[in-house]
Amino acid sequence: MEAAEFRRRGKEMVDYIADYLENIEKRQVYPDVEPGYLRSLIPEEAPEEPESYEDVVKDIERVIMPGVTHWHSPYFYAYFPTANSFPAMLADMLCGAIGCIGFSWAASPACTELETVMLDWLGKMLKLPDDFLAGTEGRGGGVIQGTASEASLMALLAARSRVIKLIQADQPDRSETDIISKLLAYSSDQAHSSVERAGMIAGVRMKKISTDSKFAVRGDTLQRALQEDRSAGLIPFYFCATLGTTPSCAFDRITELGPICRAENIWMHIDAAYAGSAFICPEFRPLLNGIEFADSFNFNPHKWLLINFDCSTMWVKNRSDIIGAFKIEPLYLKHDHQESGLVTDYRHWQIPLGRRFRSLKMWFVFRMYGLKGLQAYIRKHVGLAKEFECLVRADQRFEICADVVLGLVCFRLKGSNELTETLLKRINSARKIHLVPCQLAGKFVLRFAICARTIQSRHVHEAWCHISQLASELLQELPH
Amino acid sequence: MEAAEFRRRGKEMVDYIADYLENIEKRQVYPDVEPGYLRSLIPEEAPEEPESYEDVVKDIERVIMPGVTHWHSPYFYAYFPTANSFPAMLADMLCGAIGCIGFSWAASPACTELETVMLDWLGKMLKLPDDFLAGTEGRGGGVIQGTASEASLMALLAARSRVIKLIQADQPDRSETDIISKLLAYSSDQAHSSVERAGMIAGVRMKKISTDSKFAVRGDTLQRALQEDRSAGLIPFYFCATLGTTPSCAFDRITELGPICRAENIWMHIDAAYAGSAFICPEFRPLLNGIEFADSFNFNPHKWLLINFDCSTMWVKNRSDIIGAFKIEPLYLKHDHQESGLVTDYRHWQIPLGRRFRSLKMWFVFRMYGLKGLQAYIRKHVGLAKEFECLVRADQRFEICADVVLGLVCFRLKGSNELTETLLKRINSARKIHLVPCQLAGKFVLRFAICARTIQSRHVHEAWCHISQLASELLQELPH
């Protein structure tokens, strides 16, 4: 396919995409296919000779769509949202065309520089302390990671490297492997599985700190753990706080935890993967108070800030901490400018070497929505969650299981876990809406997350009627 | 921006992309900007109110393009190629619109299943042993990683976990941290920096094995290292072989190394990031002989197989090895089908949790080019490299520094390193073409990599004339 045909096919694809998204609610949100469905629909091997584009495109509806879970349907309430907007898609098209691999400044200066400035823009929207901004002379700055998992891992690796250097400065003969074997990292028992996984990857012990009745880690609990673990000869070095946990959108008390981490020389990383986007609204910004104690901070604009996956933004106070974690400089990646203070080589900030020109998506979205448009979007979602909460609270058969702070409502049928489990099975089997569960203090709980960009009040009411109806049917079947 | 405006803007963007790629050789391949150029061209903060799309688009040429290194220009010969094709861009547009996050089968069955089948298609094109294919009952299978760095890291983590389990089966009281402190991983001294980095991330020792006169690791060198290191009490567990090294496209002798790794119970991972694409041609497939001894294999179709970044394909013989490395199952990610043999939850195969629907790009490209079209593309690039090699060899002032096997030519001016360094500075300052250097056996060497999809013989000749002219000027300035 050459440029002339691309002009035609690209425009057809633009229309296909617009049609798909305009009519998405007519599609069944969760597919009916059984595991293995796709293999039998297509040949066992790639074709020897080229096929026509018509044949390929026909197969989108025949092969792909029947197996798609439609994350952007207004009937999708599972997991957390993943962002999708037209400005982001336009920017991503441009990103594909430029197709540079921005591992160093020289590999494409615009790719690196726009990223640094966009992270400053976003940091200012969040009112991050100046320490986290790059500016022209700052020691901090931001980077786009692929996912929050990578950000937690990078933070943990930077913390590991910092503590090893610190200890070896005092005890030069102590080996790295010996130090690593004594290291201990902490997170909430509500933290995302990726935080625990980061510990496994880095080969360090990880301890989960128990949470209070609001599912939040408190300062005194961490303090007690630190005392115990230090007396057992371990070296606490990293704490991953969560703002907006995955099960219930709970907020660790970073104003209590931060001063402890600072006093004990522990790297505090803040994972606000979902909730972070809300901090652009003044009314939600207090949830981020305590950020001044953090060494690194991360959230996912690709969840709730209208920027398509992948765009997980991370800031550090001292870029030398993250760069120092494992800087390696082969000759084929060196360039003239790299010792200049103005230059960032983002390959040192991340696990992969290669990276796409992802900041274009941020630039398009921030400009096309404006801060006010983005704030309005967050507020719409929070408002709809509150609306759903009211509906649940008005029904005596149900209970709300965690404070509704942002766009997630955790609820269940009063009574046994089996009851709510059965309700969820029926909800998901009916295929009208899609939800996933979580466990909170031993209870099986339904998570209702406001997800779609195009969701409206009527969808939420429709979803509630449907859930309420299925609950009635279920409760009627029970023996009295 | 709503769907109606996207229809218009998307079509304009399609034309912009087609124009950009059709006229790319008129743009200067490497930019003139100085570090920090971009910040002063745009506001210091995001706008409060939305801007018009016209204003955003105008800034592409004003702000972005002056700072872009044009990787798809036929005058770009640096690093290795990064792929770019129209079918891949069309598929990526669709991927953005569907916008699913395929971390588990249930999160979007089509996303997972197409990936498994596309990896089988590609595995068959490469004539991988059946062990590496998923089929309907296989124990192996493939996955799309973001980059080769992540693939090497995943392989190393899987190997680390396998050896720990093996040792603990014999010595149940031996702690994980104690075992890790004795582990030793190997790679070629020519291996990519990301391989060494993987060892640093995983907290294991890494040793570089020296190479022969062809820059290849040989069996007897590895065997000697193993003996030495075992007698020093270390536990060798992982060897990363490279097929097509970054400096010179050298090939470790996996037919010698594989049997040693098998006998010594060492995980052999093969990193063929660049060269792997060539193995779809029967004449280059012998370079992959020995693959039957490997536990895992990876290469980057996003380099040389016309599939835009990111698409780094990795296969394992035993999927349980990679899944077992750090499987964690929180309730919110569980689904009904996950214990079925047909189901793959790719989140266990990779570092990140989230993942895009990247297999669409493979499907579109394989079908639109056909195997024959892809083979022709590889052969065109190799042919052009040979053409350039001939031009260099015909000039007595230059020498070829490594066998030209695929699309990379390593060459230098005879004489001191300073001479070639000066030549490179002049080449890159002239901005007509763009190259990067490498170090081979103490020599400063220029790498001429055939990169652009649209490159033709005339571009290679033009580049050589230019280099030769600059060399003449340089040599004339020298005192006789």
Short mmCIF file of N, CA, C and O in Angstrom, two decimals, chain B residues 338-432:
data_model
loop_
_atom_site.label_atom_id
_atom_site.label_comp_id
_atom_site.label_asym_id
_atom_site.label_seq_id
_atom_site.Cartn_x
_atom_site.Cartn_y
_atom_site.Cartn_z
N GLN B 338 -10.62 -18.38 33.47
CA GLN B 338 -9.17 -18.32 33.51
C GLN B 338 -8.47 -19.64 33.77
O GLN B 338 -7.29 -19.76 33.51
N GLU B 339 -9.17 -20.64 34.25
CA GLU B 339 -8.48 -21.91 34.47
C GLU B 339 -8.51 -22.81 33.23
O GLU B 339 -7.92 -23.87 33.23
N SER B 340 -9.16 -22.37 32.19
CA SER B 340 -9.23 -23.20 30.99
C SER B 340 -7.91 -23.14 30.23
O SER B 340 -7.25 -22.11 30.16
N GLY B 341 -7.55 -24.29 29.64
CA GLY B 341 -6.27 -24.38 28.93
C GLY B 341 -6.20 -23.48 27.71
O GLY B 341 -5.12 -23.12 27.26
N LEU B 342 -7.35 -23.12 27.19
CA LEU B 342 -7.37 -22.33 25.96
C LEU B 342 -7.12 -20.85 26.22
O LEU B 342 -6.92 -20.07 25.30
N VAL B 343 -7.17 -20.47 27.48
CA VAL B 343 -7.16 -19.05 27.81
C VAL B 343 -5.77 -18.57 28.21
O VAL B 343 -5.08 -19.23 28.97
N THR B 344 -5.39 -17.45 27.66
CA THR B 344 -4.13 -16.83 28.03
C THR B 344 -4.42 -15.50 28.70
O THR B 344 -5.19 -14.71 28.17
N ASP B 345 -3.85 -15.28 29.87
CA ASP B 345 -3.95 -13.96 30.50
C ASP B 345 -2.57 -13.32 30.37
O ASP B 345 -1.66 -13.60 31.14
N TYR B 346 -2.43 -12.48 29.36
CA TYR B 346 -1.09 -12.00 29.01
C TYR B 346 -0.45 -11.12 30.07
O TYR B 346 0.73 -10.85 30.02
N ARG B 347 -1.23 -10.68 31.06
CA ARG B 347 -0.60 -9.85 32.08
C ARG B 347 0.50 -10.61 32.82
O ARG B 347 1.42 -10.01 33.36
N HIS B 348 0.39 -11.94 32.86
CA HIS B 348 1.42 -12.72 33.55
C HIS B 348 2.70 -12.85 32.73
O HIS B 348 3.69 -13.37 33.20
N TRP B 349 2.66 -12.47 31.48
CA TRP B 349 3.79 -12.65 30.57
C TRP B 349 4.66 -11.41 30.46
O TRP B 349 5.62 -11.38 29.70
N GLN B 350 4.31 -10.34 31.16
CA GLN B 350 4.98 -9.06 30.89
C GLN B 350 5.12 -8.21 32.15
O GLN B 350 4.52 -8.51 33.17
N ILE B 351 5.91 -7.17 32.06
CA ILE B 351 6.12 -6.26 33.18
C ILE B 351 4.88 -5.37 33.43
O ILE B 351 4.41 -5.28 34.55
N PRO B 352 4.35 -4.70 32.41
CA PRO B 352 3.18 -3.86 32.66
C PRO B 352 1.93 -4.71 32.89
O PRO B 352 1.95 -5.92 32.62
N LEU B 353 0.88 -4.09 33.38
CA LEU B 353 -0.41 -4.77 33.44
C LEU B 353 -1.18 -4.48 32.15
O LEU B 353 -1.59 -5.37 31.44
N GLY B 354 -1.34 -3.21 31.85
CA GLY B 354 -2.12 -2.82 30.68
C GLY B 354 -1.41 -3.16 29.37
O GLY B 354 -0.19 -3.32 29.34
N ARG B 355 -2.19 -3.30 28.31
CA ARG B 355 -1.61 -3.58 27.00
C ARG B 355 -2.61 -3.20 25.91
O ARG B 355 -3.80 -3.38 26.05
N ARG B 356 -2.10 -2.64 24.82
CA ARG B 356 -2.92 -2.24 23.68
C ARG B 356 -3.19 -3.45 22.77
O ARG B 356 -2.54 -4.48 22.89
N PHE B 357 -4.08 -3.26 21.84
CA PHE B 357 -4.47 -4.31 20.88
C PHE B 357 -3.46 -4.27 19.71
O PHE B 357 -3.81 -3.93 18.59
N ARG B 358 -2.22 -4.67 20.02
CA ARG B 358 -1.15 -4.49 19.04
C ARG B 358 -1.13 -5.54 17.94
O ARG B 358 -0.52 -5.35 16.89
N SER B 359 -1.77 -6.68 18.18
CA SER B 359 -1.73 -7.73 17.16
C SER B 359 -2.48 -7.31 15.89
O SER B 359 -2.26 -7.90 14.83
N LEU B 360 -3.36 -6.31 16.00
CA LEU B 360 -4.04 -5.83 14.79
C LEU B 360 -3.02 -5.39 13.73
O LEU B 360 -3.20 -5.61 12.54
N LYS B 361 -1.95 -4.75 14.21
CA LYS B 361 -0.91 -4.28 13.27
C LYS B 361 -0.26 -5.46 12.55
O LYS B 361 0.07 -5.37 11.36
N MET B 362 -0.02 -6.54 13.28
CA MET B 362 0.60 -7.72 12.65
C MET B 362 -0.34 -8.29 11.59
O MET B 362 0.08 -8.62 10.49
N TRP B 363 -1.61 -8.37 11.95
CA TRP B 363 -2.61 -8.98 11.07
C TRP B 363 -2.75 -8.19 9.77
O TRP B 363 -2.73 -8.76 8.68
N PHE B 364 -2.85 -6.89 9.90
CA PHE B 364 -2.97 -6.04 8.71
C PHE B 364 -1.71 -6.16 7.83
O PHE B 364 -1.81 -6.31 6.62
N VAL B 365 -0.55 -6.09 8.46
CA VAL B 365 0.70 -6.08 7.68
C VAL B 365 0.93 -7.44 7.01
O VAL B 365 1.26 -7.51 5.82
N PHE B 366 0.74 -8.53 7.75
CA PHE B 366 0.97 -9.84 7.16
C PHE B 366 0.06 -10.07 5.96
O PHE B 366 0.45 -10.64 4.94
N ARG B 367 -1.18 -9.61 6.08
CA ARG B 367 -2.14 -9.85 5.00
C ARG B 367 -1.94 -8.90 3.83
O ARG B 367 -2.11 -9.30 2.67
N MET B 368 -1.60 -7.67 4.10
CA MET B 368 -1.46 -6.70 3.01
C MET B 368 -0.15 -6.89 2.23
O MET B 368 -0.07 -6.53 1.06
N TYR B 369 0.88 -7.42 2.89
CA TYR B 369 2.14 -7.67 2.18
C TYR B 369 2.23 -9.12 1.72
O TYR B 369 2.81 -9.39 0.67
N GLY B 370 1.69 -10.03 2.50
CA GLY B 370 1.90 -11.45 2.23
C GLY B 370 3.35 -11.81 2.56
O GLY B 370 4.23 -10.94 2.58
N LEU B 371 3.59 -13.08 2.80
CA LEU B 371 4.95 -13.51 3.13
C LEU B 371 5.94 -13.08 2.04
O LEU B 371 7.04 -12.60 2.32
N LYS B 372 5.51 -13.22 0.79
CA LYS B 372 6.42 -12.86 -0.31
C LYS B 372 6.78 -11.38 -0.32
O LYS B 372 7.91 -11.00 -0.60
N GLY B 373 5.80 -10.56 -0.02
CA GLY B 373 6.07 -9.11 0.03
C GLY B 373 7.05 -8.76 1.13
O GLY B 373 7.94 -7.91 0.95
N LEU B 374 6.89 -9.44 2.27
CA LEU B 374 7.80 -9.16 3.39
C LEU B 374 9.21 -9.65 3.06
O LEU B 374 10.20 -8.97 3.36
N GLN B 375 9.29 -10.82 2.44
CA GLN B 375 10.62 -11.35 2.05
C GLN B 375 11.29 -10.40 1.06
O GLN B 375 12.49 -10.12 1.16
N ALA B 376 10.51 -9.90 0.12
CA ALA B 376 11.08 -8.99 -0.88
C ALA B 376 11.63 -7.73 -0.20
O ALA B 376 12.67 -7.20 -0.60
N TYR B 377 10.93 -7.29 0.83
CA TYR B 377 11.36 -6.09 1.54
C TYR B 377 12.70 -6.32 2.24
O TYR B 377 13.62 -5.49 2.15
N ILE B 378 12.83 -7.44 2.92
CA ILE B 378 14.08 -7.78 3.58
C ILE B 378 15.22 -7.86 2.55
O ILE B 378 16.31 -7.31 2.74
N ARG B 379 14.92 -8.54 1.46
CA ARG B 379 15.97 -8.73 0.43
C ARG B 379 16.40 -7.40 -0.19
O ARG B 379 17.56 -7.21 -0.52
N LYS B 380 15.45 -6.50 -0.36
CA LYS B 380 15.81 -5.18 -0.89
C LYS B 380 16.83 -4.51 0.03
O LYS B 380 17.86 -3.99 -0.42
N HIS B 381 16.56 -4.53 1.34
CA HIS B 381 17.46 -3.87 2.28
C HIS B 381 18.83 -4.54 2.31
O HIS B 381 19.86 -3.85 2.33
N VAL B 382 18.85 -5.86 2.31
CA VAL B 382 20.14 -6.55 2.35
C VAL B 382 20.92 -6.24 1.06
O VAL B 382 22.13 -5.96 1.09
N GLY B 383 20.22 -6.22 -0.05
CA GLY B 383 20.85 -5.90 -1.33
C GLY B 383 21.50 -4.52 -1.31
O GLY B 383 22.63 -4.33 -1.80
N LEU B 384 20.79 -3.56 -0.73
CA LEU B 384 21.32 -2.20 -0.69
C LEU B 384 22.54 -2.11 0.23
O LEU B 384 23.49 -1.36 -0.05
N ALA B 385 22.54 -2.89 1.30
CA ALA B 385 23.72 -2.90 2.18
C ALA B 385 24.92 -3.47 1.43
O ALA B 385 26.04 -2.95 1.52
N LYS B 386 24.68 -4.52 0.66
CA LYS B 386 25.78 -5.12 -0.12
C LYS B 386 26.31 -4.12 -1.15
O LYS B 386 27.51 -4.06 -1.43
N GLU B 387 25.38 -3.37 -1.71
CA GLU B 387 25.77 -2.35 -2.69
C GLU B 387 26.69 -1.31 -2.02
O GLU B 387 27.73 -0.93 -2.58
N PHE B 388 26.29 -0.89 -0.85
CA PHE B 388 27.11 0.08 -0.13
C PHE B 388 28.46 -0.53 0.23
O PHE B 388 29.51 0.12 0.11
N GLU B 389 28.44 -1.78 0.65
CA GLU B 389 29.70 -2.47 0.99
C GLU B 389 30.66 -2.45 -0.21
O GLU B 389 31.86 -2.18 -0.06
N CYS B 390 30.13 -2.73 -1.39
CA CYS B 390 30.97 -2.73 -2.59
C CYS B 390 31.60 -1.36 -2.82
O CYS B 390 32.78 -1.26 -3.19
N LEU B 391 30.79 -0.33 -2.63
CA LEU B 391 31.31 1.02 -2.83
C LEU B 391 32.46 1.30 -1.86
O LEU B 391 33.47 1.89 -2.22
N VAL B 392 32.27 0.87 -0.60
CA VAL B 392 33.32 1.11 0.39
C VAL B 392 34.58 0.32 0.03
O VAL B 392 35.70 0.84 0.05
N ARG B 393 34.38 -0.95 -0.33
CA ARG B 393 35.53 -1.81 -0.63
C ARG B 393 36.33 -1.30 -1.83
O ARG B 393 37.53 -1.54 -1.93
N ALA B 394 35.63 -0.64 -2.73
CA ALA B 394 36.31 -0.15 -3.94
C ALA B 394 37.17 1.08 -3.64
O ALA B 394 37.91 1.55 -4.50
N ASP B 395 37.06 1.61 -2.43
CA ASP B 395 37.81 2.82 -2.08
C ASP B 395 38.92 2.44 -1.08
O ASP B 395 38.64 2.08 0.06
N GLN B 396 40.15 2.54 -1.53
CA GLN B 396 41.29 2.06 -0.74
C GLN B 396 41.48 2.81 0.57
O GLN B 396 42.16 2.34 1.47
N ARG B 397 40.89 3.98 0.69
CA ARG B 397 41.07 4.77 1.91
C ARG B 397 40.28 4.20 3.08
O ARG B 397 40.53 4.51 4.23
N PHE B 398 39.30 3.37 2.75
CA PHE B 398 38.38 2.85 3.78
C PHE B 398 38.62 1.36 4.03
O PHE B 398 39.20 0.66 3.20
N GLU B 399 38.09 0.89 5.17
CA GLU B 399 38.05 -0.56 5.41
C GLU B 399 36.69 -0.96 5.96
O GLU B 399 36.04 -0.19 6.64
N ILE B 400 36.29 -2.18 5.61
CA ILE B 400 35.07 -2.78 6.16
C ILE B 400 35.48 -3.50 7.45
O ILE B 400 36.49 -4.21 7.47
N CYS B 401 34.71 -3.31 8.52
CA CYS B 401 35.16 -3.77 9.85
C CYS B 401 34.44 -5.00 10.36
O CYS B 401 34.78 -5.52 11.44
N ALA B 402 33.42 -5.45 9.66
CA ALA B 402 32.71 -6.66 10.10
C ALA B 402 31.98 -7.22 8.88
O ALA B 402 31.63 -6.48 7.95
N ASP B 403 31.75 -8.53 8.89
CA ASP B 403 31.01 -9.16 7.78
C ASP B 403 29.67 -8.46 7.58
O ASP B 403 28.95 -8.19 8.56
N VAL B 404 29.34 -8.20 6.34
CA VAL B 404 28.02 -7.63 6.05
C VAL B 404 27.07 -8.79 5.76
O VAL B 404 27.11 -9.40 4.69
N VAL B 405 26.25 -9.10 6.75
CA VAL B 405 25.36 -10.26 6.63
C VAL B 405 23.95 -9.81 6.25
O VAL B 405 23.29 -10.39 5.41
N LEU B 406 23.50 -8.74 6.90
CA LEU B 406 22.13 -8.25 6.62
C LEU B 406 22.20 -6.79 6.18
O LEU B 406 22.91 -6.48 5.23
N GLY B 407 21.50 -5.89 6.86
CA GLY B 407 21.38 -4.52 6.35
C GLY B 407 22.31 -3.51 6.99
O GLY B 407 22.05 -2.30 6.92
N LEU B 408 23.36 -3.97 7.66
CA LEU B 408 24.27 -3.05 8.36
C LEU B 408 25.69 -3.17 7.79
O LEU B 408 26.20 -4.28 7.63
N VAL B 409 26.30 -2.02 7.51
CA VAL B 409 27.69 -2.01 7.05
C VAL B 409 28.53 -1.23 8.06
O VAL B 409 28.25 -0.06 8.34
N CYS B 410 29.56 -1.88 8.60
CA CYS B 410 30.46 -1.22 9.54
C CYS B 410 31.75 -0.90 8.80
O CYS B 410 32.39 -1.80 8.24
N PHE B 411 32.15 0.38 8.82
CA PHE B 411 33.33 0.76 8.04
C PHE B 411 34.02 1.94 8.71
O PHE B 411 33.49 2.57 9.61
N ARG B 412 35.24 2.21 8.26
CA ARG B 412 36.00 3.33 8.81
C ARG B 412 37.10 3.74 7.83
O ARG B 412 37.44 2.98 6.92
N LEU B 413 37.62 4.92 8.06
CA LEU B 413 38.82 5.33 7.33
C LEU B 413 39.99 4.55 7.92
O LEU B 413 40.10 4.41 9.14
N LYS B 414 40.87 4.05 7.08
CA LYS B 414 42.08 3.43 7.61
C LYS B 414 42.86 4.49 8.38
O LYS B 414 42.83 5.66 8.03
N GLY B 415 43.51 4.05 9.44
CA GLY B 415 44.29 5.02 10.22
C GLY B 415 43.72 5.21 11.61
O GLY B 415 43.02 4.33 12.13
N SER B 416 44.01 6.36 12.18
CA SER B 416 43.66 6.59 13.58
C SER B 416 42.15 6.70 13.79
O SER B 416 41.41 7.04 12.87
N ASN B 417 41.74 6.43 15.05
CA ASN B 417 40.33 6.61 15.41
C ASN B 417 39.90 8.06 15.25
O ASN B 417 38.77 8.34 14.85
N GLU B 418 40.81 8.98 15.55
CA GLU B 418 40.47 10.41 15.48
C GLU B 418 40.01 10.78 14.07
O GLU B 418 39.12 11.61 13.90
N LEU B 419 40.64 10.16 13.09
CA LEU B 419 40.31 10.47 11.71
C LEU B 419 38.84 10.15 11.43
O LEU B 419 38.08 10.99 10.92
N THR B 420 38.43 8.94 11.80
CA THR B 420 37.04 8.55 11.55
C THR B 420 36.08 9.34 12.44
O THR B 420 34.99 9.71 12.03
N GLU B 421 36.53 9.64 13.66
CA GLU B 421 35.68 10.47 14.53
C GLU B 421 35.42 11.83 13.90
O GLU B 421 34.30 12.35 13.93
N THR B 422 36.48 12.43 13.35
CA THR B 422 36.32 13.72 12.69
C THR B 422 35.41 13.60 11.47
O THR B 422 34.54 14.45 11.24
N LEU B 423 35.58 12.53 10.72
CA LEU B 423 34.72 12.33 9.56
C LEU B 423 33.25 12.26 9.99
O LEU B 423 32.38 12.90 9.40
N LEU B 424 32.99 11.50 11.05
CA LEU B 424 31.60 11.38 11.52
C LEU B 424 31.04 12.74 11.93
O LEU B 424 29.90 13.07 11.61
N LYS B 425 31.87 13.51 12.64
CA LYS B 425 31.40 14.84 13.06
C LYS B 425 31.00 15.66 11.85
O LYS B 425 29.97 16.33 11.84
N ARG B 426 31.81 15.59 10.81
CA ARG B 426 31.50 16.38 9.61
C ARG B 426 30.26 15.86 8.90
O ARG B 426 29.45 16.62 8.36
N ILE B 427 30.13 14.53 8.86
CA ILE B 427 28.94 13.95 8.21
C ILE B 427 27.68 14.43 8.92
O ILE B 427 26.74 14.92 8.29
N ASN B 428 27.69 14.30 10.24
CA ASN B 428 26.48 14.67 10.97
C ASN B 428 26.25 16.18 11.02
O ASN B 428 25.11 16.64 11.08
N SER B 429 27.32 16.96 10.97
CA SER B 429 27.15 18.41 10.94
C SER B 429 26.59 18.87 9.60
O SER B 429 25.84 19.84 9.54
N ALA B 430 26.95 18.17 8.54
CA ALA B 430 26.46 18.57 7.22
C ALA B 430 24.96 18.34 7.11
O ALA B 430 24.29 18.94 6.27
N ARG B 431 24.40 17.47 7.94
CA ARG B 431 22.95 17.25 8.03
C ARG B 431 22.34 16.61 6.78
O ARG B 431 21.11 16.58 6.65
N LYS B 432 23.18 16.15 5.87
CA LYS B 432 22.61 15.55 4.67
C LYS B 432 22.15 14.12 4.94
O LYS B 432 21.10 13.69 4.45
#
